């Protein structure tokens, strides 16, 4: 069941969303050659806790293998859910940083892909197309449209540029839980799926591969990688449908 939010509840989500946006603004300038992904994670967790909020990803998942960190940090062929570690970022790579914040019982989910040092034009294009596809998807989130209108807008833009959208993972509803209904795939047929309604809150998150859409999960049980080893980018905003139109809560 999709849980619609009142204006007051969306206010609560705006607070979580603002913190998530601040985390990426804080961490972004530190995404440089030589920094370890663990250092970025520590910075994010300290900031979130200083806001009297909780890192939503830490401890998430199955009890025998909870996610161990506050950020998902996914480098190059890693699509999403990469675990921060002692490894240092290398020049010429791209890194997706995904953060979940819970404050006052409300969740927000937000991701951005950053360039580490100087990257190739192909990687630059992959990042731009992914970010633009997110914007195009968000623009479809209006009352009267259907959830797969969002999906379709993302898919068309990505495939026009010769890239592919990941099929195994989707955007999602968000609010009292990190993952709620509906599911928001990054591919689909326009005019299908549930009707978008006032008070709906969604995490829209294109995951775009330079090569094929197929992915694998590594032995750590978390890190999703492209099957062909080619790079992948990921951008995500939490939005609310207010007065019939999308408002980005994570900015
Ligand atoms: Mg998400």
PDB file of C-alpha atoms and ligand atoms in Angstrom:
ATOM      1  CA  UNK A   1       0.000   0.000   0.000  1.00  0.00           C
ATOM      2  CA  UNK A   2       1.254   3.474  -0.835  1.00  0.00           C
ATOM      3  CA  UNK A   3       1.188   5.784   2.161  1.00  0.00           C
ATOM      4  CA  UNK A   4       0.401   9.384   1.210  1.00  0.00           C
ATOM      5  CA  UNK A   5       1.863  12.087   3.463  1.00  0.00           C
ATOM      6  CA  UNK A   6       0.247  15.204   4.854  1.00  0.00           C
ATOM      7  CA  UNK A   7       1.863  18.624   4.445  1.00  0.00           C
ATOM      8  CA  UNK A   8       3.088  18.353   8.022  1.00  0.00           C
ATOM      9  CA  UNK A   9       4.639  14.942   7.462  1.00  0.00           C
ATOM     10  CA  UNK A  10       6.381  16.226   4.354  1.00  0.00           C
ATOM     11  CA  UNK A  11       7.811  19.003   6.527  1.00  0.00           C
ATOM     12  CA  UNK A  12       9.434  16.296   8.621  1.00  0.00           C
ATOM     13  CA  UNK A  13      10.876  14.674   5.510  1.00  0.00           C
ATOM     14  CA  UNK A  14      12.187  18.061   4.345  1.00  0.00           C
ATOM     15  CA  UNK A  15      14.347  18.193   7.490  1.00  0.00           C
ATOM     16  CA  UNK A  16      15.844  14.754   6.800  1.00  0.00           C
ATOM     17  CA  UNK A  17      16.243  15.671   3.143  1.00  0.00           C
ATOM     18  CA  UNK A  18      18.103  18.854   3.951  1.00  0.00           C
ATOM     19  CA  UNK A  19      20.569  16.958   6.137  1.00  0.00           C
ATOM     20  CA  UNK A  20      21.154  14.391   3.374  1.00  0.00           C
ATOM     21  CA  UNK A  21      21.867  17.212   0.905  1.00  0.00           C
ATOM     22  CA  UNK A  22      24.238  18.856   3.393  1.00  0.00           C
ATOM     23  CA  UNK A  23      26.115  15.568   3.830  1.00  0.00           C
ATOM     24  CA  UNK A  24      26.874  15.376   0.101  1.00  0.00           C
ATOM     25  CA  UNK A  25      27.815  19.064  -0.016  1.00  0.00           C
ATOM     26  CA  UNK A  26      30.199  18.456   2.873  1.00  0.00           C
ATOM     27  CA  UNK A  27      31.723  15.237   1.551  1.00  0.00           C
ATOM     28  CA  UNK A  28      31.853  16.236  -2.146  1.00  0.00           C
ATOM     29  CA  UNK A  29      34.919  18.515  -1.992  1.00  0.00           C
ATOM     30  CA  UNK A  30      36.829  15.737  -0.178  1.00  0.00           C
ATOM     31  CA  UNK A  31      36.302  13.296  -3.051  1.00  0.00           C
ATOM     32  CA  UNK A  32      39.872  13.570  -4.345  1.00  0.00           C
ATOM     33  CA  UNK A  33      42.683  11.178  -5.265  1.00  0.00           C
ATOM     34  CA  UNK A  34      44.169   9.675  -2.082  1.00  0.00           C
ATOM     35  CA  UNK A  35      41.185  10.003   0.241  1.00  0.00           C
ATOM     36  CA  UNK A  36      39.899   6.706   1.596  1.00  0.00           C
ATOM     37  CA  UNK A  37      36.234   5.857   1.315  1.00  0.00           C
ATOM     38  CA  UNK A  38      36.290   5.141   5.059  1.00  0.00           C
ATOM     39  CA  UNK A  39      37.325   8.752   5.762  1.00  0.00           C
ATOM     40  CA  UNK A  40      34.367  10.008   3.721  1.00  0.00           C
ATOM     41  CA  UNK A  41      32.077   7.707   5.670  1.00  0.00           C
ATOM     42  CA  UNK A  42      33.335   8.929   9.031  1.00  0.00           C
ATOM     43  CA  UNK A  43      32.849  12.547   7.972  1.00  0.00           C
ATOM     44  CA  UNK A  44      29.268  11.803   6.923  1.00  0.00           C
ATOM     45  CA  UNK A  45      28.368   9.894  10.071  1.00  0.00           C
ATOM     46  CA  UNK A  46      29.807  12.588  12.357  1.00  0.00           C
ATOM     47  CA  UNK A  47      27.815  15.246  10.529  1.00  0.00           C
ATOM     48  CA  UNK A  48      24.543  13.288  10.583  1.00  0.00           C
ATOM     49  CA  UNK A  49      24.852  12.612  14.319  1.00  0.00           C
ATOM     50  CA  UNK A  50      25.707  16.280  14.966  1.00  0.00           C
ATOM     51  CA  UNK A  51      22.285  17.089  13.446  1.00  0.00           C
ATOM     52  CA  UNK A  52      20.593  14.835  15.982  1.00  0.00           C
ATOM     53  CA  UNK A  53      19.760  12.430  13.169  1.00  0.00           C
ATOM     54  CA  UNK A  54      20.661   8.821  12.361  1.00  0.00           C
ATOM     55  CA  UNK A  55      22.492   7.316   9.399  1.00  0.00           C
ATOM     56  CA  UNK A  56      19.718   5.207   7.867  1.00  0.00           C
ATOM     57  CA  UNK A  57      21.922   2.693   6.063  1.00  0.00           C
ATOM     58  CA  UNK A  58      23.999   1.679   9.080  1.00  0.00           C
ATOM     59  CA  UNK A  59      22.690  -1.654  10.349  1.00  0.00           C
ATOM     60  CA  UNK A  60      20.187  -1.931   7.477  1.00  0.00           C
ATOM     61  CA  UNK A  61      19.423  -5.329   5.967  1.00  0.00           C
ATOM     62  CA  UNK A  62      19.593  -8.913   7.124  1.00  0.00           C
ATOM     63  CA  UNK A  63      20.580  -9.451  10.719  1.00  0.00           C
ATOM     64  CA  UNK A  64      23.472 -11.735   9.750  1.00  0.00           C
ATOM     65  CA  UNK A  65      24.922  -9.194   7.305  1.00  0.00           C
ATOM     66  CA  UNK A  66      23.792  -5.648   8.147  1.00  0.00           C
ATOM     67  CA  UNK A  67      25.223  -2.787   6.086  1.00  0.00           C
ATOM     68  CA  UNK A  68      28.194  -1.601   8.186  1.00  0.00           C
ATOM     69  CA  UNK A  69      28.439   2.072   7.234  1.00  0.00           C
ATOM     70  CA  UNK A  70      26.612   5.390   6.849  1.00  0.00           C
ATOM     71  CA  UNK A  71      27.424   5.876   3.174  1.00  0.00           C
ATOM     72  CA  UNK A  72      27.311   3.565   0.205  1.00  0.00           C
ATOM     73  CA  UNK A  73      30.431   4.389  -1.796  1.00  0.00           C
ATOM     74  CA  UNK A  74      30.557   2.766  -5.226  1.00  0.00           C
ATOM     75  CA  UNK A  75      33.578   3.262  -7.490  1.00  0.00           C
ATOM     76  CA  UNK A  76      33.597   2.822 -11.313  1.00  0.00           C
ATOM     77  CA  UNK A  77      32.102  -0.628 -12.126  1.00  0.00           C
ATOM     78  CA  UNK A  78      30.443  -0.726  -8.702  1.00  0.00           C
ATOM     79  CA  UNK A  79      26.826   0.322  -9.285  1.00  0.00           C
ATOM     80  CA  UNK A  80      25.498   0.820  -5.736  1.00  0.00           C
ATOM     81  CA  UNK A  81      25.881  -0.446  -2.138  1.00  0.00           C
ATOM     82  CA  UNK A  82      29.695  -0.331  -2.094  1.00  0.00           C
ATOM     83  CA  UNK A  83      31.091  -0.630   1.444  1.00  0.00           C
ATOM     84  CA  UNK A  84      33.477   2.113   2.625  1.00  0.00           C
ATOM     85  CA  UNK A  85      36.955   0.721   3.269  1.00  0.00           C
ATOM     86  CA  UNK A  86      40.593   1.620   3.693  1.00  0.00           C
ATOM     87  CA  UNK A  87      41.120   1.857  -0.050  1.00  0.00           C
ATOM     88  CA  UNK A  88      42.088   5.258  -1.425  1.00  0.00           C
ATOM     89  CA  UNK A  89      40.324   6.828  -4.388  1.00  0.00           C
ATOM     90  CA  UNK A  90      42.358   6.980  -7.596  1.00  0.00           C
ATOM     91  CA  UNK A  91      42.536   9.786 -10.136  1.00  0.00           C
ATOM     92  CA  UNK A  92      40.305   9.252 -13.169  1.00  0.00           C
ATOM     93  CA  UNK A  93      37.585   7.223 -11.433  1.00  0.00           C
ATOM     94  CA  UNK A  94      33.974   8.100 -10.655  1.00  0.00           C
ATOM     95  CA  UNK A  95      32.377   7.456  -7.297  1.00  0.00           C
ATOM     96  CA  UNK A  96      28.714   7.294  -6.373  1.00  0.00           C
ATOM     97  CA  UNK A  97      27.990   8.387  -2.818  1.00  0.00           C
ATOM     98  CA  UNK A  98      24.583   7.437  -1.466  1.00  0.00           C
ATOM     99  CA  UNK A  99      23.326   8.579   1.943  1.00  0.00           C
ATOM    100  CA  UNK A 100      20.205   7.821   3.946  1.00  0.00           C
ATOM    101  CA  UNK A 101      19.130  10.033   6.846  1.00  0.00           C
ATOM    102  CA  UNK A 102      16.481   9.444   9.509  1.00  0.00           C
ATOM    103  CA  UNK A 103      15.334  12.327  11.654  1.00  0.00           C
ATOM    104  CA  UNK A 104      12.169  12.642  13.726  1.00  0.00           C
ATOM    105  CA  UNK A 105      11.039   9.275  12.364  1.00  0.00           C
ATOM    106  CA  UNK A 106      11.296  10.383   8.703  1.00  0.00           C
ATOM    107  CA  UNK A 107      13.684   9.086   6.093  1.00  0.00           C
ATOM    108  CA  UNK A 108      15.365  10.725   3.105  1.00  0.00           C
ATOM    109  CA  UNK A 109      17.578   9.059   0.502  1.00  0.00           C
ATOM    110  CA  UNK A 110      20.019  10.902  -1.766  1.00  0.00           C
ATOM    111  CA  UNK A 111      22.944  10.077  -4.066  1.00  0.00           C
ATOM    112  CA  UNK A 112      25.374  11.872  -6.344  1.00  0.00           C
ATOM    113  CA  UNK A 113      28.226  10.638  -8.530  1.00  0.00           C
ATOM    114  CA  UNK A 114      31.488  12.578  -8.266  1.00  0.00           C
ATOM    115  CA  UNK A 115      34.570  12.659 -10.505  1.00  0.00           C
ATOM    116  CA  UNK A 116      37.881  11.876  -8.787  1.00  0.00           C
ATOM    117  CA  UNK A 117      40.492  14.221 -10.302  1.00  0.00           C
ATOM    118  CA  UNK A 118      40.452  14.250 -14.098  1.00  0.00           C
ATOM    119  CA  UNK A 119      38.133  11.833 -15.869  1.00  0.00           C
ATOM    120  CA  UNK A 120      37.647  10.806 -19.517  1.00  0.00           C
ATOM    121  CA  UNK A 121      34.977  12.454 -21.689  1.00  0.00           C
ATOM    122  CA  UNK A 122      33.098   9.112 -21.739  1.00  0.00           C
ATOM    123  CA  UNK A 123      32.835   9.064 -17.938  1.00  0.00           C
ATOM    124  CA  UNK A 124      31.830  12.731 -17.947  1.00  0.00           C
ATOM    125  CA  UNK A 125      29.049  11.960 -20.428  1.00  0.00           C
ATOM    126  CA  UNK A 126      27.885   8.959 -18.372  1.00  0.00           C
ATOM    127  CA  UNK A 127      27.567  11.200 -15.305  1.00  0.00           C
ATOM    128  CA  UNK A 128      25.764  13.972 -17.206  1.00  0.00           C
ATOM    129  CA  UNK A 129      23.306  11.633 -18.891  1.00  0.00           C
ATOM    130  CA  UNK A 130      22.500   9.956 -15.563  1.00  0.00           C
ATOM    131  CA  UNK A 131      21.944  13.262 -13.765  1.00  0.00           C
ATOM    132  CA  UNK A 132      19.833  14.606 -16.641  1.00  0.00           C
ATOM    133  CA  UNK A 133      17.750  11.412 -16.685  1.00  0.00           C
ATOM    134  CA  UNK A 134      17.002  11.966 -12.991  1.00  0.00           C
ATOM    135  CA  UNK A 135      15.794  15.505 -13.757  1.00  0.00           C
ATOM    136  CA  UNK A 136      13.635  14.246 -16.619  1.00  0.00           C
ATOM    137  CA  UNK A 137      12.197  11.506 -14.404  1.00  0.00           C
ATOM    138  CA  UNK A 138      11.387  13.966 -11.601  1.00  0.00           C
ATOM    139  CA  UNK A 139       9.611  16.266 -14.097  1.00  0.00           C
ATOM    140  CA  UNK A 140       7.150  13.425 -14.775  1.00  0.00           C
ATOM    141  CA  UNK A 141       6.170  13.149 -11.093  1.00  0.00           C
ATOM    142  CA  UNK A 142       2.926  15.100 -11.341  1.00  0.00           C
ATOM    143  CA  UNK A 143      -0.621  14.312 -10.241  1.00  0.00           C
ATOM    144  CA  UNK A 144      -2.398  12.617 -13.104  1.00  0.00           C
ATOM    145  CA  UNK A 145       0.683  10.804 -14.398  1.00  0.00           C
ATOM    146  CA  UNK A 146       1.604   7.170 -13.685  1.00  0.00           C
ATOM    147  CA  UNK A 147       4.689   5.828 -11.998  1.00  0.00           C
ATOM    148  CA  UNK A 148       6.069   4.309 -15.205  1.00  0.00           C
ATOM    149  CA  UNK A 149       5.972   7.718 -16.875  1.00  0.00           C
ATOM    150  CA  UNK A 150       8.927   8.491 -14.604  1.00  0.00           C
ATOM    151  CA  UNK A 151      10.565   5.183 -15.542  1.00  0.00           C
ATOM    152  CA  UNK A 152      10.063   5.712 -19.256  1.00  0.00           C
ATOM    153  CA  UNK A 153      11.501   9.248 -19.280  1.00  0.00           C
ATOM    154  CA  UNK A 154      14.658   7.967 -17.578  1.00  0.00           C
ATOM    155  CA  UNK A 155      15.026   4.950 -19.858  1.00  0.00           C
ATOM    156  CA  UNK A 156      14.536   6.876 -23.115  1.00  0.00           C
ATOM    157  CA  UNK A 157      17.123   9.511 -22.254  1.00  0.00           C
ATOM    158  CA  UNK A 158      19.690   6.936 -21.133  1.00  0.00           C
ATOM    159  CA  UNK A 159      19.244   4.633 -24.126  1.00  0.00           C
ATOM    160  CA  UNK A 160      19.341   7.549 -26.593  1.00  0.00           C
ATOM    161  CA  UNK A 161      22.931   8.006 -25.462  1.00  0.00           C
ATOM    162  CA  UNK A 162      23.818   4.328 -25.907  1.00  0.00           C
ATOM    163  CA  UNK A 163      23.925   3.563 -22.177  1.00  0.00           C
ATOM    164  CA  UNK A 164      21.694   1.139 -20.259  1.00  0.00           C
ATOM    165  CA  UNK A 165      19.561   1.249 -17.117  1.00  0.00           C
ATOM    166  CA  UNK A 166      19.999  -1.347 -14.386  1.00  0.00           C
ATOM    167  CA  UNK A 167      16.925  -3.613 -14.251  1.00  0.00           C
ATOM    168  CA  UNK A 168      17.468  -5.464 -10.974  1.00  0.00           C
ATOM    169  CA  UNK A 169      17.285  -2.380  -8.705  1.00  0.00           C
ATOM    170  CA  UNK A 170      14.674   0.358  -8.541  1.00  0.00           C
ATOM    171  CA  UNK A 171      13.728   3.641  -6.960  1.00  0.00           C
ATOM    172  CA  UNK A 172      11.085   3.419  -4.263  1.00  0.00           C
ATOM    173  CA  UNK A 173       8.619   5.107  -1.996  1.00  0.00           C
ATOM    174  CA  UNK A 174      10.217   6.589   1.146  1.00  0.00           C
ATOM    175  CA  UNK A 175       8.877   8.112   4.356  1.00  0.00           C
ATOM    176  CA  UNK A 176       8.309   6.287   7.649  1.00  0.00           C
ATOM    177  CA  UNK A 177      10.473   3.558   6.148  1.00  0.00           C
ATOM    178  CA  UNK A 178      13.562   3.761   3.974  1.00  0.00           C
ATOM    179  CA  UNK A 179      11.853   1.581   1.371  1.00  0.00           C
ATOM    180  CA  UNK A 180       8.105   1.782   0.847  1.00  0.00           C
ATOM    181  CA  UNK A 181       5.735   1.159  -2.018  1.00  0.00           C
ATOM    182  CA  UNK A 182       5.615   1.930  -4.858  1.00  0.00           C
ATOM    183  CA  UNK A 183       8.624   0.609  -6.674  1.00  0.00           C
ATOM    184  CA  UNK A 184       9.989   3.133  -9.214  1.00  0.00           C
ATOM    185  CA  UNK A 185      11.861   1.228 -11.930  1.00  0.00           C
ATOM    186  CA  UNK A 186      14.215   3.022 -14.301  1.00  0.00           C
ATOM    187  CA  UNK A 187      12.549   1.438 -17.327  1.00  0.00           C
ATOM    188  CA  UNK A 188       8.934   0.914 -18.296  1.00  0.00           C
ATOM    189  CA  UNK A 189       5.946   1.655 -20.458  1.00  0.00           C
ATOM    190  CA  UNK A 190       4.427   5.151 -20.232  1.00  0.00           C
ATOM    191  CA  UNK A 191       0.854   5.364 -18.993  1.00  0.00           C
ATOM    192  CA  UNK A 192       1.205   2.253 -16.813  1.00  0.00           C
ATOM    193  CA  UNK A 193       1.775   1.633 -13.114  1.00  0.00           C
ATOM    194  CA  UNK A 194      -0.044   3.236 -10.217  1.00  0.00           C
ATOM    195  CA  UNK A 195      -1.414   6.765 -10.525  1.00  0.00           C
ATOM    196  CA  UNK A 196       0.741   9.459  -8.914  1.00  0.00           C
ATOM    197  CA  UNK A 197      -1.114  11.349  -6.203  1.00  0.00           C
ATOM    198  CA  UNK A 198      -0.786  14.379  -3.948  1.00  0.00           C
ATOM    199  CA  UNK A 199       1.379  13.585  -0.917  1.00  0.00           C
ATOM    200  CA  UNK A 200       3.336  10.769  -2.544  1.00  0.00           C
ATOM    201  CA  UNK A 201       7.017  10.721  -1.568  1.00  0.00           C
ATOM    202  CA  UNK A 202       9.467   8.910  -3.820  1.00  0.00           C
ATOM    203  CA  UNK A 203      13.183   8.206  -4.064  1.00  0.00           C
ATOM    204  CA  UNK A 204      13.937   8.356  -7.784  1.00  0.00           C
ATOM    205  CA  UNK A 205      17.354   6.917  -8.602  1.00  0.00           C
ATOM    206  CA  UNK A 206      18.619   6.082 -12.082  1.00  0.00           C
ATOM    207  CA  UNK A 207      21.517   3.620 -12.045  1.00  0.00           C
ATOM    208  CA  UNK A 208      23.111   3.843 -15.465  1.00  0.00           C
ATOM    209  CA  UNK A 209      25.720   1.522 -16.974  1.00  0.00           C
ATOM    210  CA  UNK A 210      28.108   2.483 -19.763  1.00  0.00           C
ATOM    211  CA  UNK A 211      27.814  -1.080 -21.097  1.00  0.00           C
ATOM    212  CA  UNK A 212      25.140  -3.728 -20.550  1.00  0.00           C
ATOM    213  CA  UNK A 213      22.450  -3.541 -17.866  1.00  0.00           C
ATOM    214  CA  UNK A 214      23.342  -6.839 -16.196  1.00  0.00           C
ATOM    215  CA  UNK A 215      24.788  -6.763 -12.679  1.00  0.00           C
ATOM    216  CA  UNK A 216      26.212  -9.149 -10.072  1.00  0.00           C
ATOM    217  CA  UNK A 217      26.461  -8.927  -6.286  1.00  0.00           C
ATOM    218  CA  UNK A 218      29.927  -9.452  -4.775  1.00  0.00           C
ATOM    219  CA  UNK A 219      30.674 -11.964  -2.012  1.00  0.00           C
ATOM    220  CA  UNK A 220      30.284  -9.268   0.661  1.00  0.00           C
ATOM    221  CA  UNK A 221      26.539  -9.600  -0.004  1.00  0.00           C
ATOM    222  CA  UNK A 222      26.168  -5.889  -0.761  1.00  0.00           C
ATOM    223  CA  UNK A 223      28.316  -4.444  -3.520  1.00  0.00           C
ATOM    224  CA  UNK A 224      26.485  -4.475  -6.855  1.00  0.00           C
ATOM    225  CA  UNK A 225      28.844  -4.440  -9.861  1.00  0.00           C
ATOM    226  CA  UNK A 226      28.318  -4.392 -13.613  1.00  0.00           C
ATOM    227  CA  UNK A 227      28.701  -7.831 -15.144  1.00  0.00           C
ATOM    228  CA  UNK A 228      30.859  -6.508 -17.996  1.00  0.00           C
ATOM    229  CA  UNK A 229      33.126  -4.508 -15.664  1.00  0.00           C
ATOM    230  CA  UNK A 230      32.291  -1.208 -17.386  1.00  0.00           C
ATOM    231  CA  UNK A 231      31.546   1.871 -15.248  1.00  0.00           C
ATOM    232  CA  UNK A 232      28.192   2.885 -13.782  1.00  0.00           C
ATOM    233  CA  UNK A 233      26.766   6.155 -12.422  1.00  0.00           C
ATOM    234  CA  UNK A 234      23.970   6.834  -9.925  1.00  0.00           C
ATOM    235  CA  UNK A 235      22.024   9.950  -8.916  1.00  0.00           C
ATOM    236  CA  UNK A 236      19.087  10.064  -6.514  1.00  0.00           C
ATOM    237  CA  UNK A 237      16.672  12.581  -5.039  1.00  0.00           C
ATOM    238  CA  UNK A 238      13.831  12.170  -2.580  1.00  0.00           C
ATOM    239  CA  UNK A 239      10.833  14.101  -3.889  1.00  0.00           C
ATOM    240  CA  UNK A 240       7.309  14.859  -2.714  1.00  0.00           C
ATOM    241  CA  UNK A 241       4.314  15.571  -4.917  1.00  0.00           C
ATOM    242  CA  UNK A 242       2.903  18.840  -3.561  1.00  0.00           C
ATOM    243  CA  UNK A 243       0.262  21.018  -5.252  1.00  0.00           C
ATOM    244  CA  UNK A 244       0.326  18.499  -8.058  1.00  0.00           C
ATOM    245  CA  UNK A 245       4.024  18.978  -8.781  1.00  0.00           C
ATOM    246  CA  UNK A 246       7.354  17.471  -7.669  1.00  0.00           C
ATOM    247  CA  UNK A 247       9.379  19.174  -4.948  1.00  0.00           C
ATOM    248  CA  UNK A 248      12.925  17.939  -4.367  1.00  0.00           C
ATOM    249  CA  UNK A 249      13.385  17.382  -0.622  1.00  0.00           C
ATOM    250  CA  UNK A 250      17.092  16.521  -0.813  1.00  0.00           C
ATOM    251  CA  UNK A 251      18.560  19.873  -1.761  1.00  0.00           C
TER     252      UNK A 251
HETATM  253 MG1  LIG B   1      17.255   4.600  -2.646  1.00  0.00          MG
END
